[in-house]
Structures are given as C-alpha cells and as structure tokens.
mmCIF file of C-alpha atoms in Angstrom:
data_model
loop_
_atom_site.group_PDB
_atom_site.id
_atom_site.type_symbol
_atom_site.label_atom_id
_atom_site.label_comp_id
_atom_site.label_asym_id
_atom_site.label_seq_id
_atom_site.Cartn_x
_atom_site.Cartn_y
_atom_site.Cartn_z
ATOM 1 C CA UNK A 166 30.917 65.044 -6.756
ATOM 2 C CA UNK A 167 31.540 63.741 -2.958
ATOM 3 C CA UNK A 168 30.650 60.430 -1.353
ATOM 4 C CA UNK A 169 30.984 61.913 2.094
ATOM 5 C CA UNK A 170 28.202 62.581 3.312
ATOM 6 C CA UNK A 171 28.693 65.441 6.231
ATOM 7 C CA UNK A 172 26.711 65.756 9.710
ATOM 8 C CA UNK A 173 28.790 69.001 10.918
ATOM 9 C CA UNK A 174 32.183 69.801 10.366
ATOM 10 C CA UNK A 175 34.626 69.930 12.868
ATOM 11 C CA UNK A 176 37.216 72.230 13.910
ATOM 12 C CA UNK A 177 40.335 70.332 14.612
ATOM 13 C CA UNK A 178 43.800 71.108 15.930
ATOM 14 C CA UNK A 179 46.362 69.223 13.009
ATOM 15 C CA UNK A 180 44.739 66.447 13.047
ATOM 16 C CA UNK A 181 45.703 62.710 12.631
ATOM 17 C CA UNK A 182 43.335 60.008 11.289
ATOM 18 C CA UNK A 183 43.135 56.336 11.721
ATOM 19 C CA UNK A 184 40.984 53.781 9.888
ATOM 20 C CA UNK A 185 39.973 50.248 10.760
ATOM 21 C CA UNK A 186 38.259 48.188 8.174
ATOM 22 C CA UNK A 187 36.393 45.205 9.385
ATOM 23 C CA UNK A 188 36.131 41.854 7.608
ATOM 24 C CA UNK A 189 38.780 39.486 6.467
ATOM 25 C CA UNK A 190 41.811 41.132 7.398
ATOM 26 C CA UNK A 191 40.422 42.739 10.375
ATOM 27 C CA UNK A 192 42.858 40.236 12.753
ATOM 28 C CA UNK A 193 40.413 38.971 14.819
ATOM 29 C CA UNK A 194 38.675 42.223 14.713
ATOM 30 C CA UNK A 195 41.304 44.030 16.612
ATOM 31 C CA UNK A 196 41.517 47.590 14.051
ATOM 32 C CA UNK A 197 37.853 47.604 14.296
ATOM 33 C CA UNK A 198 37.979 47.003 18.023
ATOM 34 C CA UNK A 199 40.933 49.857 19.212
ATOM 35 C CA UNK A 200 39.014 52.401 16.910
ATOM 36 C CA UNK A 201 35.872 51.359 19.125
ATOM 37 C CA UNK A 202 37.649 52.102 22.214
ATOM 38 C CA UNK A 203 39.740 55.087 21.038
ATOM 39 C CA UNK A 204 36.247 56.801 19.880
ATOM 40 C CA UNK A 205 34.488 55.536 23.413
ATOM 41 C CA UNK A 206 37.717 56.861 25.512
ATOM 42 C CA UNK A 207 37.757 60.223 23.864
ATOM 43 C CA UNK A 208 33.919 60.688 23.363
ATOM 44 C CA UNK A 209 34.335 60.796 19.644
ATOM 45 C CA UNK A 210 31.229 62.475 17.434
ATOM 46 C CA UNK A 211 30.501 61.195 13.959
ATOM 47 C CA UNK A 212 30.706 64.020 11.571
ATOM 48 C CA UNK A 213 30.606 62.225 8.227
ATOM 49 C CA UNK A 214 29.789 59.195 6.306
ATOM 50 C CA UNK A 215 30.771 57.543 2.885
ATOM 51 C CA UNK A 216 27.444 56.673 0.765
ATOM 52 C CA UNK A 217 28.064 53.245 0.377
ATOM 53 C CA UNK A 218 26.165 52.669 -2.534
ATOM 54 C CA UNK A 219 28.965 53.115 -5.173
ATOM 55 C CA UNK A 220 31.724 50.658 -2.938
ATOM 56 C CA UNK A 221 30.332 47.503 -2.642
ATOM 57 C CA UNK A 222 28.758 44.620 -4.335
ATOM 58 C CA UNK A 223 25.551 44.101 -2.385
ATOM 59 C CA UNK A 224 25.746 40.119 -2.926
ATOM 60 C CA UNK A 225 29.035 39.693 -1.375
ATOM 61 C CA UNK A 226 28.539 42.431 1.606
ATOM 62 C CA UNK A 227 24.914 41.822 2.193
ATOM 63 C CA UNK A 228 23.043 44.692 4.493
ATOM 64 C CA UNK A 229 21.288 43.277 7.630
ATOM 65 C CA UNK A 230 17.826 43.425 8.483
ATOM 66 C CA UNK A 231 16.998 44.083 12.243
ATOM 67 C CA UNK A 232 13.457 44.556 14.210
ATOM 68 C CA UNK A 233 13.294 48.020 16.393
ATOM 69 C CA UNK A 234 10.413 47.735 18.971
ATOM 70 C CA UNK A 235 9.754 43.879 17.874
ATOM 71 C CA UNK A 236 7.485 46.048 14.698
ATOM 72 C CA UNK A 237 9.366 47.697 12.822
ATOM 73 C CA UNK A 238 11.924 46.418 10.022
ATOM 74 C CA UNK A 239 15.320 48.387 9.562
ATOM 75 C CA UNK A 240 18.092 48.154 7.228
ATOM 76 C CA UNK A 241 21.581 48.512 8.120
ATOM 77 C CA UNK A 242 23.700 48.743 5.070
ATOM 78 C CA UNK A 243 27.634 48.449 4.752
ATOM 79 C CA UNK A 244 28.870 51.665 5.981
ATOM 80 C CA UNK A 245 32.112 53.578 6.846
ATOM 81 C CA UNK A 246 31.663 56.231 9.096
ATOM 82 C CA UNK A 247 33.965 58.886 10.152
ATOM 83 C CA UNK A 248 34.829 60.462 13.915
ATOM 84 C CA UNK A 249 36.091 63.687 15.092
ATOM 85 C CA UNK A 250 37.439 63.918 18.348
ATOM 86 C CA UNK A 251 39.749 65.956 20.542
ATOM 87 C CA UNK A 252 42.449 64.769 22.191
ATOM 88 C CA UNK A 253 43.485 66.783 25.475
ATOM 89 C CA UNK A 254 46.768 67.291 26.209
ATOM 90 C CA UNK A 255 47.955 66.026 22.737
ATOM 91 C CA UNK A 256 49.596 68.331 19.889
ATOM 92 C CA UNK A 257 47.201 67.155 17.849
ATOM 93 C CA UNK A 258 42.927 66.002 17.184
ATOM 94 C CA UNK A 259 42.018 62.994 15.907
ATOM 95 C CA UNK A 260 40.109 61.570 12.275
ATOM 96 C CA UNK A 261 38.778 57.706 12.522
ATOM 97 C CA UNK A 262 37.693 56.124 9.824
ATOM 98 C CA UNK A 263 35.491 52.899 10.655
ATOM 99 C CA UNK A 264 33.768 50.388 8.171
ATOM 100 C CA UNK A 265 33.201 47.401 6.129
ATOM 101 C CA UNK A 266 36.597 47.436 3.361
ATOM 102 C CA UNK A 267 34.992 48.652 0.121
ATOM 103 C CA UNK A 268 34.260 45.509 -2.442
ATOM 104 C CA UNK A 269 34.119 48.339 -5.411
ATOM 105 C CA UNK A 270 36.182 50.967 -7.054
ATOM 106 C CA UNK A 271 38.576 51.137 -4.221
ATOM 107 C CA UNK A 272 40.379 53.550 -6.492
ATOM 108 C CA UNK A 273 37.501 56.585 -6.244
ATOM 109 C CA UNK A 274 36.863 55.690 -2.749
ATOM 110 C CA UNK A 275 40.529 56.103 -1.614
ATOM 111 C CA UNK A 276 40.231 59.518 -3.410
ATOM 112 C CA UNK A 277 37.338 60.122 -1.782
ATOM 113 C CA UNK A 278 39.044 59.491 1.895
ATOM 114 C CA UNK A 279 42.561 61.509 0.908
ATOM 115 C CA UNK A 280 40.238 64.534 -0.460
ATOM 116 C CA UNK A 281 38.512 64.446 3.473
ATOM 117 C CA UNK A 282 41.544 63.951 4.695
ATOM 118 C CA UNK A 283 43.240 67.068 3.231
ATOM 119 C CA UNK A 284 40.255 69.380 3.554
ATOM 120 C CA UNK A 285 40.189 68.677 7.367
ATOM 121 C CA UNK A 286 43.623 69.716 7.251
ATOM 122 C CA UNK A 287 45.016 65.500 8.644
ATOM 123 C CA UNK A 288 49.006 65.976 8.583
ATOM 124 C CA UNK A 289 49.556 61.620 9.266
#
C-alpha cells in the first residue's frame, strides 16, 4: 500500500526531481528555500503528498495550530509535498520534493519516494 497521496498525475517529459528537507540540516534553510523559488519561477502544481502519519514522531515534530478568519482552529501537520512542473526550453520536466525530514521508518518512506520516482518515469 502507498503513502502518496495523489491530486492528479502529471504528464512529464524525463523528468528530474529534487528534494529539500527542512529542519536541522536544512543550512540555514537554503534547500527548502531554492525549491521555494524553483516551484514559484516555474509555476509548479502540487500533484501529490506523503501521509505523514507513519514518518514522524508527533512529540519531536509537533503539528502547528493556526486561527483562519480569527474563528476557526486549523491544524497543519508535518508534511512533504510533491511538485510537477515544466520546464521550457529544457530536455527535461521537473519532480520537487518539499518537507519536514521524516523522524520514522526512513527506510519505507525512501521506498515510498524511489517507487514515485520511477512510476513518473524521474531519470536523476
């Protein structure tokens, strides 16, 4: 059974993908921050997600509570969410993956990630 959790999927032209994992080794939160502007510049669409619940250990990666409309309460958990997006010009599309590093079973979720990977055809 799949984590991922798919929105649409996209049709891509060999495709490369590039993560960024924020938190500790995040280097001042530059990965986190060129996948930002690479998904900005190129007008990237989320097309998937990785259920979190299975990756991390809810005391050490706490989810944040927020107020929407100064009523209503809303829980943002840990997530890592991956982009499509073309890339004009280029022989190539591109994959991001963006989220908090896993805390969990880092083993299943890489498996998880290669698995998309492959079935969205990624060559690097």
């Amino acid at each position: 059974m799949s984590d991922v959790i798919w929105s649409r999927r996209p049709e891509l032209r060999s495709p490369v993908m590039v993560c960024a994992f924020k938190g500790w080794n995040d280097a001042g939160e530059a990965a986190s921050a060129a996948i930002s502007f690479i998904r900005s510049h190129f007008d990237a669409d989320e097309v998937a997600s990785i259920d979190p619940e299975e990756y991390y250990d809810f005391t050490a990666v706490r989810p944040t509570v927020r107020l929407t409309d100064g009523l209503t309460r809303e829980i943002d958990w840990p997530e890592n969410a991956i982009s499509a997006a073309e890339v004009p010009g280029a022989e190539g599309d591109l994959i991001m993956l963006q989220g908090t590093e896993p805390s969990l079973r880092w083993r299943r979720f890489s498996e998880q990630l290669v698995d998309t990977a492959r079935g969205l055809g990624v060559r690097m």
